[in-house]
Coordinates of C-alpha atoms and ligand atoms in Angstrom, one line a residue:
M1 CA -17.1 -1.1 7.2
L2 CA -13.4 -0.4 6.8
F3 CA -11.2 -1.8 4.3
D4 CA -7.6 -2.2 4.9
S5 CA -6.2 -1.4 1.6
H6 CA -2.4 -2.4 2.8
A7 CA -1.2 -5.2 4.9
H8 CA 0.8 -8.3 4.7
L9 CA -1.7 -10.8 6.4
H10 CA 0.5 -14.0 4.7
D11 CA 3.1 -12.8 6.7
T12 CA 4.8 -15.4 9.1
K13 CA 4.1 -13.0 12.2
F14 CA 0.6 -13.9 11.9
R15 CA 1.2 -17.6 11.7
K16 CA 0.1 -18.6 15.2
D17 CA -3.3 -16.9 15.6
R18 CA -4.5 -15.6 12.2
A19 CA -8.1 -16.7 12.9
D20 CA -7.8 -14.7 15.6
V21 CA -6.8 -11.6 14.0
F22 CA -9.3 -11.9 11.5
A23 CA -11.9 -12.1 13.9
R24 CA -10.7 -9.0 15.8
A25 CA -10.8 -7.1 13.0
R26 CA -14.2 -8.1 11.8
E27 CA -15.3 -7.2 15.2
A28 CA -13.9 -3.8 14.7
G29 CA -15.7 -3.3 11.5
V30 CA -12.9 -4.3 9.2
T31 CA -14.4 -6.4 6.5
R32 CA -12.1 -6.6 3.3
F33 CA -8.4 -6.3 3.1
L34 CA -5.8 -6.4 0.5
T35 CA -2.6 -8.4 1.3
L36 CA 0.3 -7.6 -0.8
G37 CA 3.2 -9.7 -1.9
D38 CA 6.9 -8.1 -2.0
S39 CA 8.7 -11.3 -3.8
L40 CA 7.3 -14.0 -5.9
R41 CA 7.3 -16.4 -2.9
A42 CA 5.2 -14.0 -1.0
S43 CA 3.2 -13.3 -3.5
R44 CA 2.3 -16.6 -3.6
E45 CA 1.4 -17.0 0.0
A46 CA -0.7 -13.7 -0.4
I47 CA -3.1 -15.6 -3.1
A48 CA -3.2 -18.9 -1.0
L49 CA -4.7 -16.5 1.6
A50 CA -7.1 -14.5 -0.6
E51 CA -8.3 -18.2 -1.9
A52 CA -8.9 -18.9 1.9
E53 CA -9.9 -16.4 3.5
E54 CA -13.3 -14.1 3.0
G55 CA -13.2 -10.6 2.1
V56 CA -9.2 -10.9 1.2
F57 CA -7.9 -9.8 -2.4
A58 CA -4.1 -10.4 -3.0
A59 CA -1.7 -8.0 -4.8
A60 CA 1.7 -9.4 -6.5
G61 CA 4.7 -7.6 -7.2
I62 CA 8.5 -7.3 -6.7
H63 CA 9.5 -4.6 -3.9
P64 CA 12.6 -2.7 -4.3
S65 CA 14.3 -4.5 -1.6
S66 CA 14.0 -7.7 -3.7
A67 CA 14.8 -5.7 -7.0
A68 CA 18.2 -7.7 -7.5
S69 CA 15.9 -10.8 -8.0
W70 CA 14.3 -9.0 -11.3
D71 CA 15.0 -10.7 -14.9
A72 CA 12.8 -11.6 -17.6
E73 CA 12.0 -15.5 -15.9
T74 CA 10.8 -13.4 -12.6
A75 CA 8.7 -11.0 -14.7
G76 CA 7.1 -14.0 -16.9
E77 CA 6.1 -15.6 -13.2
L78 CA 4.8 -12.6 -11.9
E79 CA 2.6 -12.0 -15.1
E80 CA 1.2 -15.6 -14.5
L81 CA 0.5 -14.8 -10.8
L82 CA -1.4 -11.5 -11.7
A83 CA -3.8 -13.6 -13.9
H84 CA -5.3 -15.2 -10.8
P85 CA -9.1 -13.8 -10.5
K86 CA -8.3 -12.6 -6.7
V87 CA -5.3 -10.4 -7.6
P88 CA -6.6 -6.7 -8.9
V89 CA -3.4 -5.1 -8.1
L90 CA 0.2 -5.1 -9.2
G91 CA 2.2 -4.4 -5.8
E92 CA 3.9 -3.6 -4.0
I93 CA 6.6 -1.9 -6.2
G94 CA 8.6 1.4 -5.8
L95 CA 11.6 2.8 -4.6
D96 CA 13.5 2.8 -1.3
Y97 CA 16.4 4.8 -0.8
Y98 CA 16.5 4.7 3.1
W99 CA 18.2 1.3 3.3
D100 CA 20.6 1.6 0.3
K101 CA 22.2 4.5 -1.6
D102 CA 24.4 2.7 -3.9
P103 CA 23.9 4.0 -7.5
R104 CA 24.0 0.7 -8.8
T105 CA 21.1 -0.8 -6.5
I106 CA 19.0 2.5 -7.2
E107 CA 19.6 1.8 -11.1
R108 CA 18.2 -1.8 -10.5
Q109 CA 15.1 -0.8 -8.4
Q110 CA 14.6 2.1 -11.0
I111 CA 14.5 -0.6 -13.7
C112 CA 12.1 -3.2 -11.6
F113 CA 10.1 -0.5 -11.0
R114 CA 9.5 1.0 -14.3
E115 CA 9.0 -2.3 -16.3
Q116 CA 6.5 -3.5 -13.4
L117 CA 4.5 -0.2 -14.3
R118 CA 4.4 -1.2 -17.9
M119 CA 3.4 -4.7 -17.3
A120 CA 0.6 -3.0 -15.2
R121 CA -0.2 -0.8 -18.0
R122 CA -0.4 -3.4 -20.4
L123 CA -2.6 -5.6 -18.0
G124 CA -4.9 -2.9 -16.9
K125 CA -4.2 -3.7 -13.1
P126 CA -3.7 -0.6 -10.7
V127 CA -0.3 -0.4 -8.7
S128 CA 0.1 -0.4 -5.0
I129 CA 3.6 1.9 -4.6
H130 CA 6.4 2.0 -2.0
S131 CA 8.5 5.1 -1.9
R132 CA 10.8 5.9 1.1
D133 CA 12.9 8.8 1.0
S134 CA 12.4 8.7 -3.2
N135 CA 9.1 10.9 -3.5
E136 CA 10.9 13.0 -6.1
D137 CA 12.0 9.9 -8.4
V138 CA 8.8 7.8 -7.7
L139 CA 6.6 10.9 -8.8
R140 CA 9.0 11.8 -12.0
I141 CA 8.7 7.9 -13.2
L142 CA 5.2 7.5 -12.7
A143 CA 4.7 10.3 -14.9
E144 CA 7.3 9.4 -17.5
E145 CA 5.4 5.6 -17.4
D146 CA 2.0 7.1 -18.2
A147 CA 1.0 5.5 -15.0
G148 CA -1.9 7.2 -14.1
E149 CA -3.7 5.0 -16.3
P150 CA -4.3 2.3 -14.5
G151 CA -3.5 4.2 -11.6
G152 CA -3.7 3.0 -8.0
V153 CA -2.2 4.3 -4.8
L154 CA 1.2 6.1 -3.1
H155 CA 1.0 3.4 -0.1
C156 CA 1.8 4.8 3.5
F157 CA 2.2 8.6 2.2
V158 CA 4.7 10.4 3.4
G159 CA 5.7 13.9 2.0
S160 CA 4.8 17.4 1.4
Y161 CA 1.5 19.0 0.2
E162 CA 3.1 19.5 -3.1
E163 CA 4.0 15.8 -3.5
A164 CA 0.8 14.7 -2.5
R165 CA -0.9 17.0 -5.2
R166 CA 1.4 15.8 -7.9
G167 CA 0.4 12.2 -6.9
V168 CA -3.2 12.7 -7.1
D169 CA -3.2 14.8 -10.1
L170 CA -1.3 11.9 -11.7
G171 CA -4.5 9.6 -10.9
F172 CA -3.3 8.1 -7.8
H173 CA -5.0 7.8 -4.4
L174 CA -2.9 8.4 -1.2
G175 CA -2.6 5.5 1.5
V176 CA -3.1 6.6 4.8
G177 CA -1.4 4.5 7.5
G178 CA -0.7 4.3 11.3
I179 CA 2.0 6.9 10.6
A180 CA -0.5 9.7 10.1
T181 CA -1.8 9.2 14.0
Y182 CA 1.8 10.1 15.3
P183 CA 2.4 13.2 17.2
K184 CA 5.1 14.5 15.1
L185 CA 3.4 14.2 11.7
G186 CA 1.3 17.3 12.4
D187 CA 2.2 18.6 8.8
L188 CA 1.2 15.3 7.1
R189 CA -2.3 15.7 8.9
E190 CA -2.7 19.1 7.3
T191 CA -1.6 17.8 4.0
L192 CA -4.4 14.9 4.4
R193 CA -6.8 17.6 5.4
R194 CA -6.0 20.2 2.0
I195 CA -6.3 17.0 -0.2
G196 CA -9.7 15.8 1.3
P197 CA -11.3 12.6 1.9
D198 CA -12.4 11.7 -1.9
R199 CA -8.6 10.7 -2.6
L200 CA -7.6 8.5 0.5
L201 CA -7.3 4.9 1.6
L202 CA -7.1 3.7 5.0
E203 CA -4.4 1.0 5.6
T204 CA -2.5 -0.8 8.2
D205 CA 0.7 -2.1 6.6
A206 CA 0.6 -4.8 9.4
P207 CA 2.1 -6.2 10.9
Y208 CA 4.1 -3.3 10.5
L209 CA 3.8 0.6 11.6
P210 CA 1.2 0.4 14.2
P211 CA -1.0 3.4 14.8
Q212 CA -0.3 5.7 18.0
P213 CA -2.4 4.2 20.7
R214 CA -0.7 0.9 19.7
R215 CA 2.8 1.6 19.3
G216 CA 5.3 -0.8 19.9
K217 CA 2.8 -3.8 19.3
R218 CA 2.3 -5.9 16.2
N219 CA 0.0 -4.3 13.9
E220 CA -3.1 -5.7 12.9
P221 CA -6.4 -4.9 11.3
A222 CA -8.3 -4.3 13.8
F223 CA -6.2 -1.2 14.6
L224 CA -7.4 0.3 11.3
R225 CA -10.1 1.7 13.4
F226 CA -7.6 4.0 15.5
T227 CA -6.4 5.7 12.3
A228 CA -9.6 5.8 10.8
E229 CA -10.9 7.8 13.8
A230 CA -7.9 10.0 14.0
I231 CA -8.1 11.2 10.7
A232 CA -12.0 11.5 10.3
E233 CA -11.4 14.1 13.2
V234 CA -8.9 15.7 11.3
L235 CA -11.3 16.1 8.2
S236 CA -14.3 16.8 10.6
L237 CA -16.2 14.0 9.4
P238 CA -18.3 11.4 11.3
L239 CA -16.4 8.1 11.3
E240 CA -19.3 6.5 9.5
V241 CA -19.0 9.0 6.6
F242 CA -15.1 8.9 6.4
A243 CA -15.1 4.7 6.6
E244 CA -17.6 4.6 3.8
T245 CA -16.2 7.0 1.6
T246 CA -12.8 5.2 1.9
S247 CA -14.1 1.9 1.3
R248 CA -15.6 3.3 -1.9
N249 CA -12.4 4.9 -2.8
A250 CA -10.4 1.4 -2.5
E251 CA -13.1 -0.2 -4.7
R252 CA -12.4 2.5 -7.6
A253 CA -8.8 2.9 -7.1
L254 CA -8.0 -1.2 -7.0
R255 CA -10.8 -2.2 -9.4
L256 CA -12.7 -4.3 -7.2
Ligands
NI1 NI1 3.8 -2.9 3.0

């Protein structure tokens, strides 16, 4: 049984065939899912899906790309959403320096990120962290904000072994997505091998970032199996053992 610990299943890209997507997932052994919002609106959609669909949990949070919307009113509404019983996680939140390197935007992103980390600590909710071209600042801010308690996951982790180690030492788990199956990313696979299975979570980030055998297609939870098989091999573990370990890790990291 596999756990897709990071996906956006409420996304409009699944509007037409969502029932089939869930059927294919379950057939592939993927039975539990965390669907994450990136704005208040998407977080509400995520919660509605979690209410409707078996095995689905939701996360609510403001993504760095929506950081311009962060203010006291948004914070208040986010906190209300986090009180919902099917919302164990605050996310996805973080920093993204890929799209916009303007220092004013970066400052806003950091405020939005820090204030949500403080909210997570206060509420005892783990966080799901997005980091793109920003590992150094993400790791520094996580340490400064004492985010290891309640901890959470560095979603779709891409970085050096030293960065992975720092994240794990802070109390975080690493999210392993389809990217980890790409031929060019041998260094990332070596990093995952050195970290070992006990701090890894499997994820698709569907509808984005499909694993190697499905590149170019819309990603969906059924494809999690390709990532699970590829990384189990890297770790020299039978698939069932890796699946069970990562599902247990997800329950622990996401406090289910
Ligand atoms: Ni995501």
